mmCIF file of C-alpha atoms in Angstrom:
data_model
loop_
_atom_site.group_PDB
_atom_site.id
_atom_site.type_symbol
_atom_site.label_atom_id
_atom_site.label_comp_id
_atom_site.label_asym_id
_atom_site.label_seq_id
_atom_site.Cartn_x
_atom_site.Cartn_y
_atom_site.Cartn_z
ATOM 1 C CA UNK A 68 16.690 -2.625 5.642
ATOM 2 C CA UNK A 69 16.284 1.108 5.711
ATOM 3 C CA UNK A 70 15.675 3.864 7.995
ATOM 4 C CA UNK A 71 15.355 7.572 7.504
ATOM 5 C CA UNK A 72 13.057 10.155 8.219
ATOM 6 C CA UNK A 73 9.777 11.566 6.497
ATOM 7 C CA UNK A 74 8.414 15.353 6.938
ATOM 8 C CA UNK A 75 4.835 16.729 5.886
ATOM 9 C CA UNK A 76 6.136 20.127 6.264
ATOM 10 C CA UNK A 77 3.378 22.028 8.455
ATOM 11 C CA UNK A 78 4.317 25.466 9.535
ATOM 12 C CA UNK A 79 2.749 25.295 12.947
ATOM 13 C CA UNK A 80 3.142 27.639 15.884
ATOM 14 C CA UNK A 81 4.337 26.456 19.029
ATOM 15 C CA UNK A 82 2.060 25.832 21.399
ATOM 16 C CA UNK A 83 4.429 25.908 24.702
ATOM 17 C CA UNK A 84 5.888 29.348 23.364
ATOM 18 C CA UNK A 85 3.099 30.607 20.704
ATOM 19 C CA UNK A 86 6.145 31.369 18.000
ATOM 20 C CA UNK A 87 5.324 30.353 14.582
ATOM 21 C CA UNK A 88 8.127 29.773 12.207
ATOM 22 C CA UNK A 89 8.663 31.679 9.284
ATOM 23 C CA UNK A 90 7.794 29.843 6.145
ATOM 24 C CA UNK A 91 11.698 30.025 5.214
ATOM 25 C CA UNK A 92 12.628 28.969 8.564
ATOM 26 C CA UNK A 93 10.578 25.733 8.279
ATOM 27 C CA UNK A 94 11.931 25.132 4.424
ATOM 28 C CA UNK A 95 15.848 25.702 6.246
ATOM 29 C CA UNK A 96 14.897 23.361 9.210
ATOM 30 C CA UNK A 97 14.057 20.661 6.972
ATOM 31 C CA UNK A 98 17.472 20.705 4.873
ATOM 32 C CA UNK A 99 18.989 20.781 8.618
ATOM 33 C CA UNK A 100 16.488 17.536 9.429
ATOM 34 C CA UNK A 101 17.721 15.856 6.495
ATOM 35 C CA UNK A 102 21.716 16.430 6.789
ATOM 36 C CA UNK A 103 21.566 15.602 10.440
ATOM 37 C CA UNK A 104 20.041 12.088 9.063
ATOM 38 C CA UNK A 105 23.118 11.571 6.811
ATOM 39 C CA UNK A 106 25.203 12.559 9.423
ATOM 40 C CA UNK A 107 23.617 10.156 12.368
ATOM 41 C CA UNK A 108 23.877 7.226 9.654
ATOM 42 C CA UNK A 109 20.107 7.023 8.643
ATOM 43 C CA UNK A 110 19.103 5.873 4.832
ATOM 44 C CA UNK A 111 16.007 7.778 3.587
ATOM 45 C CA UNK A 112 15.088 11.688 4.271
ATOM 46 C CA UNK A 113 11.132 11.815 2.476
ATOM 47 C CA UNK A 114 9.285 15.174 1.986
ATOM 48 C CA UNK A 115 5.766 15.146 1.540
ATOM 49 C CA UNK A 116 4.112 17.310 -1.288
ATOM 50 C CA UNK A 117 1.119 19.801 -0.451
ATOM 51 C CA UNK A 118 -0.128 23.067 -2.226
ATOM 52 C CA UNK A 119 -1.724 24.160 0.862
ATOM 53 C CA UNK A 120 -1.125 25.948 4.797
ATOM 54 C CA UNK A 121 -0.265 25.187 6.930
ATOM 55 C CA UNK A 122 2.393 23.186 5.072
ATOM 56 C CA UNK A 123 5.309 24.200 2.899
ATOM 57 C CA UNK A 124 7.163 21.629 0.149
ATOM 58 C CA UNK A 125 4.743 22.741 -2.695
ATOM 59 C CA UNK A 126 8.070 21.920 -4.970
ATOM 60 C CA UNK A 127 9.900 18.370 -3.594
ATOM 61 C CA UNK A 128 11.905 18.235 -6.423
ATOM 62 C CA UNK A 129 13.610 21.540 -5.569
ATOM 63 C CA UNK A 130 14.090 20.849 -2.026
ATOM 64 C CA UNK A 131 15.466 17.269 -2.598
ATOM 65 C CA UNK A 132 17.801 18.843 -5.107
ATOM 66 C CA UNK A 133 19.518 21.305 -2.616
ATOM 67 C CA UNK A 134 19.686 18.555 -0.085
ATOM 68 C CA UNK A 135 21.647 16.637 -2.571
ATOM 69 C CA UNK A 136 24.019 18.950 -2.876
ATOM 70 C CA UNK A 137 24.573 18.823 0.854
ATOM 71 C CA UNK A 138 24.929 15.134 1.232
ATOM 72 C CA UNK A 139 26.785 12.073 -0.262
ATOM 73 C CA UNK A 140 24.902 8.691 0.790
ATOM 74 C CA UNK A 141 20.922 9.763 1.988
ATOM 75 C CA UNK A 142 18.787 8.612 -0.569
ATOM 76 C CA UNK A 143 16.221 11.414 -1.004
ATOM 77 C CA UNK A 144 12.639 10.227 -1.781
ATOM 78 C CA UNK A 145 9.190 12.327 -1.306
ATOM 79 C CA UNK A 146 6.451 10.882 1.395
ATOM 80 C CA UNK A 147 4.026 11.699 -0.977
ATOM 81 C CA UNK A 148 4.292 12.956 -5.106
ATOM 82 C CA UNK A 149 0.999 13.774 -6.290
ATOM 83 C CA UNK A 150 -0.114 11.458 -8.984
ATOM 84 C CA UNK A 151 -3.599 12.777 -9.204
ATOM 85 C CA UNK A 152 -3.075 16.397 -9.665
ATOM 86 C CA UNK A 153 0.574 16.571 -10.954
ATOM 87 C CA UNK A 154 1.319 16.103 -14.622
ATOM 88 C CA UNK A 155 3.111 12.794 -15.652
ATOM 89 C CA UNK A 156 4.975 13.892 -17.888
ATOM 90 C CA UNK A 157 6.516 16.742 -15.285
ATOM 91 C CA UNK A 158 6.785 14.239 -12.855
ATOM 92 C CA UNK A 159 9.004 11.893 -15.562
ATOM 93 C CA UNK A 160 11.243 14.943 -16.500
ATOM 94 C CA UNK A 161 11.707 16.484 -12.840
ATOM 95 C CA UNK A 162 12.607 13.179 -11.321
ATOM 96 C CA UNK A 163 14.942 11.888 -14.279
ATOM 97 C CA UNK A 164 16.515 15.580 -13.809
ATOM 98 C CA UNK A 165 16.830 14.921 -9.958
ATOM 99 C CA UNK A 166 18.403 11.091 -10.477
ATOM 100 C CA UNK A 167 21.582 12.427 -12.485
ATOM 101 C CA UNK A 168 21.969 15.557 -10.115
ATOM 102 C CA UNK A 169 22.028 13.136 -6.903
ATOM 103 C CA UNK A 170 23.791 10.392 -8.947
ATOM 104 C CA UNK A 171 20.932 7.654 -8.761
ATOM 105 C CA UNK A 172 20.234 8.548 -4.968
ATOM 106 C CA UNK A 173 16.264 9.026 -5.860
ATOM 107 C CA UNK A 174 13.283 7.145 -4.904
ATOM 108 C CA UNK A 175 9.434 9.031 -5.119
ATOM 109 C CA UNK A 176 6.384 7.484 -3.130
ATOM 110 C CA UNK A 177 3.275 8.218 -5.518
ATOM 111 C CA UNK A 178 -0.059 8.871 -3.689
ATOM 112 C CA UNK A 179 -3.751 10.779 -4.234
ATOM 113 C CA UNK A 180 -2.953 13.061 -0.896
ATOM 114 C CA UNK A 181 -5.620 13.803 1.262
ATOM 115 C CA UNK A 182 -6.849 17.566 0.614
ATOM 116 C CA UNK A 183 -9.585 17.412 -1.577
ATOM 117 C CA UNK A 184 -9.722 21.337 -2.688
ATOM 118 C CA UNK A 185 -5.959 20.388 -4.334
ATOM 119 C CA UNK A 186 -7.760 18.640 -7.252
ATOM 120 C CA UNK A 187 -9.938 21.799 -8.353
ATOM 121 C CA UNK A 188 -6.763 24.071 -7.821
ATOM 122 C CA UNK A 189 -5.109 21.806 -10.584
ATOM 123 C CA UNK A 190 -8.075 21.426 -13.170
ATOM 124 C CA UNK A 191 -8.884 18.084 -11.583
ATOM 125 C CA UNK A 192 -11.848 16.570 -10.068
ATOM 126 C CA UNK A 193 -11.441 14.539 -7.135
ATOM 127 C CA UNK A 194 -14.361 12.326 -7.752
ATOM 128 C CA UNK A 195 -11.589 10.729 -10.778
ATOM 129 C CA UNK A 196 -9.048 10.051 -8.300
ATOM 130 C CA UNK A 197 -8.679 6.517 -8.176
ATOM 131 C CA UNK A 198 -9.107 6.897 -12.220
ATOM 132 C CA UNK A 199 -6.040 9.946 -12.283
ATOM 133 C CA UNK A 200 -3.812 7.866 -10.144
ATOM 134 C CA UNK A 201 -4.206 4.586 -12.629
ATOM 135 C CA UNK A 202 -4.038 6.406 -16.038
ATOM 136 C CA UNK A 203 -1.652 8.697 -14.792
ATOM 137 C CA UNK A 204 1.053 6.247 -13.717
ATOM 138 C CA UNK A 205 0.525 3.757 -16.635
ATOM 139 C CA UNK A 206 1.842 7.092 -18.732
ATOM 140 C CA UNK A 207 4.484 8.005 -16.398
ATOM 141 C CA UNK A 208 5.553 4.393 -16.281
ATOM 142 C CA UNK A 209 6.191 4.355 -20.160
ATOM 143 C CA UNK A 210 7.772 7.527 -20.487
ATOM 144 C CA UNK A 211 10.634 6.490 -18.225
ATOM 145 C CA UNK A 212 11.025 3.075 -20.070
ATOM 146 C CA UNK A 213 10.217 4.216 -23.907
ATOM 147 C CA UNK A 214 12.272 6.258 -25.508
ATOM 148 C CA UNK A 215 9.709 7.878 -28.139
ATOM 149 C CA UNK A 216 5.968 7.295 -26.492
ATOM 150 C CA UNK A 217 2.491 7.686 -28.273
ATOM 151 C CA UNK A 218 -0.083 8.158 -26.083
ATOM 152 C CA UNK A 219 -3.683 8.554 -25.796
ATOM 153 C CA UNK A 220 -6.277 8.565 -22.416
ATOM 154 C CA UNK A 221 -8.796 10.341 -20.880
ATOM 155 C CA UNK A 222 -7.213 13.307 -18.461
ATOM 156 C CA UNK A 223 -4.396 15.171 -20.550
ATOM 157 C CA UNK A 224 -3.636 15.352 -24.220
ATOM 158 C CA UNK A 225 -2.152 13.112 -26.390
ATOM 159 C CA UNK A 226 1.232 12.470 -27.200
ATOM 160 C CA UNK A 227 2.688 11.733 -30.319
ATOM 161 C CA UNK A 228 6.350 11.012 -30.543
ATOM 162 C CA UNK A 229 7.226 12.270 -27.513
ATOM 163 C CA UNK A 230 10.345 11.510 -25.635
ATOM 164 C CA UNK A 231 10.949 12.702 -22.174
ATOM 165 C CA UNK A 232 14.239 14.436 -21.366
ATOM 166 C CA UNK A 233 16.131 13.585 -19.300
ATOM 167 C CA UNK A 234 16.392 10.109 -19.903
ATOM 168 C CA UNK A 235 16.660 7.740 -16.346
ATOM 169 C CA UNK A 236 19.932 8.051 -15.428
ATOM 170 C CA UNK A 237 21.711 4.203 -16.539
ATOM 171 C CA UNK A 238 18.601 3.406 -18.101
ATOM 172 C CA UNK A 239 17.203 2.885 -14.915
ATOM 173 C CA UNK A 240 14.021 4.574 -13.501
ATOM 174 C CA UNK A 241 13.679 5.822 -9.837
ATOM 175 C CA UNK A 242 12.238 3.071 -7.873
ATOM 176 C CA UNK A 243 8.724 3.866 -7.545
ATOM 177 C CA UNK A 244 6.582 3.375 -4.112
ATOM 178 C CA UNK A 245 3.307 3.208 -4.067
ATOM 179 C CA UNK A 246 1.676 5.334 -0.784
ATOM 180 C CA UNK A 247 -1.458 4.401 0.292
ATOM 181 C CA UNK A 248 -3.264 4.545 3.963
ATOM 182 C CA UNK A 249 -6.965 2.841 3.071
ATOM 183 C CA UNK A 250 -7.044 2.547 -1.211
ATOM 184 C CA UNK A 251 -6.764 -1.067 -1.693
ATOM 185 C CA UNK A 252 -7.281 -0.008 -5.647
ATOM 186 C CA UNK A 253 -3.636 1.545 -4.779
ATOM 187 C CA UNK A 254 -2.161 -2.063 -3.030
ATOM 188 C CA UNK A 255 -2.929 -3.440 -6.487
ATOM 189 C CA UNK A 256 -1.875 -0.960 -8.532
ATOM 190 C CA UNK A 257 2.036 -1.245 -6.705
ATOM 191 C CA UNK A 258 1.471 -5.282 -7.118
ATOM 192 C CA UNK A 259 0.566 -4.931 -10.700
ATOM 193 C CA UNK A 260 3.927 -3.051 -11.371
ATOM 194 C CA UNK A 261 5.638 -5.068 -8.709
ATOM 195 C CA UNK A 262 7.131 -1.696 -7.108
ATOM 196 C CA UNK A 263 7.023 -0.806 -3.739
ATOM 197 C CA UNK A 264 3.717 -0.137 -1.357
ATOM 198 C CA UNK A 265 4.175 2.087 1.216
ATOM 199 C CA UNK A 266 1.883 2.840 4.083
ATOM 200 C CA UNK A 267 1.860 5.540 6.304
ATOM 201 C CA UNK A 268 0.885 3.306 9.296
ATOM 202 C CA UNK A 269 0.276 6.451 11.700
ATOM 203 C CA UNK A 270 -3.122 7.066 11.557
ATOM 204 C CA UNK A 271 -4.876 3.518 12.004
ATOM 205 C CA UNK A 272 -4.774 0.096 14.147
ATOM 206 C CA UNK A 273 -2.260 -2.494 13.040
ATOM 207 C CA UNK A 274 -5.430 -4.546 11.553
ATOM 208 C CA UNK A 275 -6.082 -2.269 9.104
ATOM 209 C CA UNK A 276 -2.414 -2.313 8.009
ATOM 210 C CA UNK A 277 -1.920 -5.651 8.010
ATOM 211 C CA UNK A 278 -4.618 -6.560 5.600
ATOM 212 C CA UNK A 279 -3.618 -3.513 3.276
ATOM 213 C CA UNK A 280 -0.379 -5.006 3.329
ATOM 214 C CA UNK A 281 -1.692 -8.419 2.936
ATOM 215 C CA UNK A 282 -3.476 -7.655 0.016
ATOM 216 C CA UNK A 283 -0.641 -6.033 -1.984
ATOM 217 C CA UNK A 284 1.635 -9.241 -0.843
ATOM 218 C CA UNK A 285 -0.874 -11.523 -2.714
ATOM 219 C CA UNK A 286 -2.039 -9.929 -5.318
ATOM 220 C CA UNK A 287 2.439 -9.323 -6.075
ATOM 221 C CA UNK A 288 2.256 -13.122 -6.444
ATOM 222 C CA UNK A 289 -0.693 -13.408 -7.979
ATOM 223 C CA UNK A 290 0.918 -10.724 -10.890
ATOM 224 C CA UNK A 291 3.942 -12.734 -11.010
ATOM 225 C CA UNK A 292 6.786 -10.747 -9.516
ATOM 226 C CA UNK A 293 7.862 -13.496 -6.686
ATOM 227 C CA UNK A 294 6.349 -14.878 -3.721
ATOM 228 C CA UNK A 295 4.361 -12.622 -1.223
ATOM 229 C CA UNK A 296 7.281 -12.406 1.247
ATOM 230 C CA UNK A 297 9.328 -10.714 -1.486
ATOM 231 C CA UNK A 298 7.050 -8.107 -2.175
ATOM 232 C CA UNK A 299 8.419 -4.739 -1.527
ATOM 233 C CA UNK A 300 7.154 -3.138 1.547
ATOM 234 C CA UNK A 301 7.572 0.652 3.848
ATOM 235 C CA UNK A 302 5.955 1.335 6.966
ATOM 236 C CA UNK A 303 6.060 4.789 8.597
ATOM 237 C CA UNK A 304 5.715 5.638 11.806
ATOM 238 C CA UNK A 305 5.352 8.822 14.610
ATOM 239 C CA UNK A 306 8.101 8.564 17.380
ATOM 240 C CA UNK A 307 8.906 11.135 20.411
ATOM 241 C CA UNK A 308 11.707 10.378 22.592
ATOM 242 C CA UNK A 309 12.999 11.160 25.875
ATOM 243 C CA UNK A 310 15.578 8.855 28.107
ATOM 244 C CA UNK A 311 12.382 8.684 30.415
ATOM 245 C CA UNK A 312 9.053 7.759 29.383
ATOM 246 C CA UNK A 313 7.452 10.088 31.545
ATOM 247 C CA UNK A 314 9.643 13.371 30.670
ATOM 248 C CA UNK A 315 8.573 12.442 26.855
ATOM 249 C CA UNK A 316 4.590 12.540 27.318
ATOM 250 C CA UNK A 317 4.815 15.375 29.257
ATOM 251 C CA UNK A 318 6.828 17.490 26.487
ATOM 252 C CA UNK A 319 5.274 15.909 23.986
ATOM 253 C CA UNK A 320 1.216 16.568 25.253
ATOM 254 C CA UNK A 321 0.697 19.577 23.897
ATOM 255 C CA UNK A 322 2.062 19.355 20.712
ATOM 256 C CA UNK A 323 0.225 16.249 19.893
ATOM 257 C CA UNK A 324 -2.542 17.656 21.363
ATOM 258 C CA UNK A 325 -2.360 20.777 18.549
ATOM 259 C CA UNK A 326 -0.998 18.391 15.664
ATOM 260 C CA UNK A 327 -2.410 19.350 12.068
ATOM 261 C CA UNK A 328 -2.955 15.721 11.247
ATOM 262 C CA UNK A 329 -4.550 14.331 14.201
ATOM 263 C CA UNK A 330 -4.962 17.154 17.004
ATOM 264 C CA UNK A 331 -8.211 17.771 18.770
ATOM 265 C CA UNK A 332 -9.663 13.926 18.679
ATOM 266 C CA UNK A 333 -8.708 10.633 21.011
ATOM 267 C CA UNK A 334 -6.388 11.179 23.893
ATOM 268 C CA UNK A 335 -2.694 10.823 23.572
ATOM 269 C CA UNK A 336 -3.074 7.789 25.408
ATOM 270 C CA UNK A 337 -5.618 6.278 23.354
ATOM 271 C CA UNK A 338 -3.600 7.101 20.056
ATOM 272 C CA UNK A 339 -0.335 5.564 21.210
ATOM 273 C CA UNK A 340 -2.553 2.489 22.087
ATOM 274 C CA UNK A 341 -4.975 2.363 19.423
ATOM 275 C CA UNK A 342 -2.189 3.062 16.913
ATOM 276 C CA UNK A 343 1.305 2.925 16.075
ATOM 277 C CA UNK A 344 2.163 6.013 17.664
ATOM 278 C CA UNK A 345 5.197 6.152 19.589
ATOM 279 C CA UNK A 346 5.902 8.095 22.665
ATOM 280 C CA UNK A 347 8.266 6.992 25.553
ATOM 281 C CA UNK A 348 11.874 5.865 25.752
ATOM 282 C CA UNK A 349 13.993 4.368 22.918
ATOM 283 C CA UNK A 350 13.315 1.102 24.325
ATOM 284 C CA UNK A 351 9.840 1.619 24.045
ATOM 285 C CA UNK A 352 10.353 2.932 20.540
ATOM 286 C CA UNK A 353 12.626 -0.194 19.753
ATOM 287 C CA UNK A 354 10.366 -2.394 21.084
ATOM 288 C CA UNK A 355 7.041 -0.973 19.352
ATOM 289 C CA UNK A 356 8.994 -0.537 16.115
ATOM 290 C CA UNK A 357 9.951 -4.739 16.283
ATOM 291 C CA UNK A 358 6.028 -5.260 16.520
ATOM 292 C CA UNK A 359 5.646 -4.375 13.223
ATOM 293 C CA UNK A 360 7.102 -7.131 11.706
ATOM 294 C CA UNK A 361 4.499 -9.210 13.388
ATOM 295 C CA UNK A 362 1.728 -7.814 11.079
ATOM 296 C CA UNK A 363 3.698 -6.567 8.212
ATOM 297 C CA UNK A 364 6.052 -9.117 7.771
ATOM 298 C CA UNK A 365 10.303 -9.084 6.857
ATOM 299 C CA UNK A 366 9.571 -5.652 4.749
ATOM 300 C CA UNK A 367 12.289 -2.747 3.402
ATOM 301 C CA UNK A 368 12.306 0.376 4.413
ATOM 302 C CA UNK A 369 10.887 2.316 8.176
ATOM 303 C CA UNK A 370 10.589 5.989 7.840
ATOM 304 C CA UNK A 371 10.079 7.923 11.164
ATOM 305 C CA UNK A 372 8.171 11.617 11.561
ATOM 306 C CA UNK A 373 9.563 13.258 13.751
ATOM 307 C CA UNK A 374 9.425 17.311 13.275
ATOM 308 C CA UNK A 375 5.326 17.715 13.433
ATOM 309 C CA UNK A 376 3.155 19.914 15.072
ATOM 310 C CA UNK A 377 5.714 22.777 15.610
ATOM 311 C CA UNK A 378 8.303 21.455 17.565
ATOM 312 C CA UNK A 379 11.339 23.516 17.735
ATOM 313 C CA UNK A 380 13.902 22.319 15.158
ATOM 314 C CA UNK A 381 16.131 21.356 17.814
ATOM 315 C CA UNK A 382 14.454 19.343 19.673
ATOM 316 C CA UNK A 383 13.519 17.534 16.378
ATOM 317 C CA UNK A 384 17.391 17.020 15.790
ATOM 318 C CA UNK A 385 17.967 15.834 19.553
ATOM 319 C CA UNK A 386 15.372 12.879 18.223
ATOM 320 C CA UNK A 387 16.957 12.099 15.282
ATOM 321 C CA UNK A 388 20.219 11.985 17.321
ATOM 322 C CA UNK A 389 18.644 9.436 19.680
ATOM 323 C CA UNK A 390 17.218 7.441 15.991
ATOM 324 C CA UNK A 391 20.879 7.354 15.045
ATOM 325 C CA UNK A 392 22.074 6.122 18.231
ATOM 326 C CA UNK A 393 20.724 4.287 20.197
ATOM 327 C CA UNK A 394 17.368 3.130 18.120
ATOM 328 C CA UNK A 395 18.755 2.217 14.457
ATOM 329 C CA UNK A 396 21.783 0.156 15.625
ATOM 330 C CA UNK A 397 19.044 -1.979 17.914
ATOM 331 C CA UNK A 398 16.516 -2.065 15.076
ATOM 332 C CA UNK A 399 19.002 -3.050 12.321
ATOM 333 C CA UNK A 400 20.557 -6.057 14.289
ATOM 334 C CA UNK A 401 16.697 -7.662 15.536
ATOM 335 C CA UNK A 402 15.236 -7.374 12.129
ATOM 336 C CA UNK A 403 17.964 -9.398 10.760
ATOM 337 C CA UNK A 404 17.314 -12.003 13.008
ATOM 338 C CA UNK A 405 15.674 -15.216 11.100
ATOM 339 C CA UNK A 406 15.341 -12.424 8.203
ATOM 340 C CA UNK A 407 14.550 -15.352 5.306
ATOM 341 C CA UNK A 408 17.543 -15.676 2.833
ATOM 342 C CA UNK A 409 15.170 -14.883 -0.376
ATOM 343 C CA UNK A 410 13.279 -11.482 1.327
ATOM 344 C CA UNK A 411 14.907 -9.165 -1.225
ATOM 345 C CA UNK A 412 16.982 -5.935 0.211
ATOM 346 C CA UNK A 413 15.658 -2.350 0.086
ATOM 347 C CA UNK A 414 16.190 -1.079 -3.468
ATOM 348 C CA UNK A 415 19.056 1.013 -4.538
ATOM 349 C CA UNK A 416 19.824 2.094 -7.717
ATOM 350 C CA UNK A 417 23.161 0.682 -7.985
ATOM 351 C CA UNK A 418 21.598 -3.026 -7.061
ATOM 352 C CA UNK A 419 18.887 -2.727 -9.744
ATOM 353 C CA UNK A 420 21.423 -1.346 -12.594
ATOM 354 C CA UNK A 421 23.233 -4.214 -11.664
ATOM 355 C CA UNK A 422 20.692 -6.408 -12.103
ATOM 356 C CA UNK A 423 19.563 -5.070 -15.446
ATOM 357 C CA UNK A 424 22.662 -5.652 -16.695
ATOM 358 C CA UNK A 425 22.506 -9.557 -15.883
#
C-alpha cells in the first residue's frame, strides 16, 4: 500500500500571525513538502491543478519535474489534472515528457475540478463537463497506446495521423486515476478503463464514499477487469497532529476555521465527526485512518493534506515528520493484516512493464 502526501496549493495568510506567503514562497514550500516525504519514507507527493487565487500549481507538470530532480524513489502524481479544460493531447505529451525525466516515477489523477469560471477561461463550457471529461480521456487514452491516431469528436479538432511525442516511456503509459468526490458518471468511467478511482474523502460522510466506491468496485467487474476487491482504489484524507489531542485542536482552530475549502460552515467538531477529518494524536490519526478500510475495503494508495489553510511550512513538515514516524510504520503493518492474497498492490511502473512483458 501507499502513502504520501497531496497539496491544493492555496496561498493563504495566516490567521494566528496575519503573514501571507509570497506566491514563490508557497511554490518553494511545496518542493520542501515533497522532499521531506522522500526523506521520512512516504510513497506519493500529489499537487493539485488550479488556474485561480488563492492557489498556485497552475503548471503540475513543471513543479513535479523539479521535484524529480530532487528525489530518487517518491512517485510524483497530481491530486487533480484537469481533463475538462486541459487539452488531451498536451496532457499526453507533458506527462510522457515527465515519465522519462523521473524514470517511470509518474502517476496523474484526472478530474473536472470544482471552479466553474475555469471552463470559460479555457474556451469551455461547464454545462459539457461530464461530456469533456469522457471524450477527452477516450482521446488521451489512445494517444498514449497508438502510435499514429486519427481522430474525430465533438470539443477539439481532428486529428489525422498524429502521433504524440514523447512516446510512454517502455511502452507503458502513466497509470491513470480517476478523481472524483460525487460524479458517479466518473466511478464508471475509471471501471470502464479498469484504472484507478480516487476519492478525495475529505469533504463528505463515509456513506457517501462508500457507495461511490462501491459503485466503481462493481461496475470494474461488471467491465471485466477482475473481481470488485481488485479494483484499484485511493482515499485521501485531512490530518493535524500534535502528541496531545488537546494541544492539536487548539493550534489547529483557527486555521480550519479560515480554510479555503471548507472554512466558515460546521464546527470543527462537527467536521471531524461528520467526516473524515482528522485532528488529535497519531493514535487518533492511526486509528481513524484503519476505519477506512471498513467502508472502502483492502484499497492502494492513502494520500494525506496536510499544508492547508496557511499553516507555516514548518509546522507542515513537523506533521509529515510525525506521518513518517510514528503513523506510516503503524498503518503499513494493520492494513496488511488478513490483506486477501489476490487484492492487487499499488501500481508502479516497473510492476506493470513487467507485466506487459509476460
Amino acid at each position: 500500500m501507499q502513502f504520501g502526501i497531496f497539496s491544493v496549493g492555496d496561498v493563504t495568510p495566516d490567521p494566528t500571525t496575519g503573514r501571507t506567503p509570497t506566491e514563490r514562497e508557497r511554490i518553494k514550500a511545496m518542493v520542501a513538502i515533497a522532499q521531506k516525504a522522500e526523506e521520512v519514507g512516504l510513497d506519493v507527493f500529489a499537487t493539485g491543478e488550479h488556474h485561480n487565487p488563492p492557489f498556485v500549481p497552475s503548471s503540475p507538470t513543471t513543479m513535479l519535474g523539479y521535484v524529480a530532480a530532487r528525489t530518487e524513489r517518491l512517485i510524483l502524481s497530481t491530486a487533480t489534472t484537469l481533463i475538462t479544460t486541459n487539452d488531451p493531447v498536451k496532457i499526453a505529451e507533458d506527462f510522457a515528457m515527465l515519465q522519462h525525466l523521473a524514470d517511470g516515477r509518474v502517476d496523474l489523477m484526472l478530474g473536472r475540478g470544482n471552479t466553474g469560471p475555469v471552463y470559460p477561461w479555457f474556451g469551455q463550457d461547464i454545462r459539457q463537463g461530464i461530456n469533456l471529461a469522457v471524450e477527452n480521456y477516450a482521446l488521451l487514452h489512445r494517444l498514449w497506446r497508438e502510435d499514429v491516431v486519427d481522430w474525430e469528436g465533438t470539443f477539439r479538432t481532428p486529428l489525422q495521423g498524429f502521433t504524440a511525442t514523447p512516446r510512454p516511456l517502455d511502452g507503458v503509459p502513466p497509470f491513470v486515476w480517476h478523481g472524483s468526490i460525487r460524479s458517479p458518471e466518473i466511478a464508471e468511467q475509471a471501471a470502464f478503463y479498469g484504472d484507478g478511482f480516487f476519492h478525495n474523502n475529505i469533504f463528505w460522510p463515509a456513506d457517501h464514499t462508500r457507495r461511490m466506491v462501491e459503485l466503481y468496485r462493481t461496475r470494474y467487474a461488471h467491465h471485466g477487469h477482475g473481481t470488485p476487491e481488485q479494483a484499484i482504489v485511493g482515499l485521501g484524507g485531512h490530518v493535524f497532529m500534535r502528541r496531545n489531542a488537546q494541544d492539536a485542536v487548539r493550534e489547529f482552530r483557527p486555521y480550519f476555521d479560515v480554510a479555503p475549502v471548507y472554512g466558515h460552515g460546521p464546527s470543527l467538531e462537527d467536521f471531524m465527526d461528520q467526516t473524515p477529518l482528522t485532528v488529535g494524536s497519531p493514535q487518533q490519526v492511526i486509528e481513524k485512518t484503519l476505519a477506512f478500510r471498513g467502508y472502502a475495503g483492502d484499497y492502494q494508495r492513502q494520500l494525506f493534506l496536510v499544508d492547508h489553510a496557511g499553516l507555516p511550512l514548518k509546522t507542515v513538515l513537523e506533521q509529515i515528520d510525525l506521518l513518517g514516524e510514528e503513523v506510516v510504520p503503524v498503518l503499513r503493518k494493520e492494513f496488511a493484516v488478513d490483506r486477501p492474497a489476490d487484492v492487487p498492490d499499488a501500481p508502479t511502473h516497473a510492476a506493470r512493464l513487467a507485466r506487459a512483458r509476460g
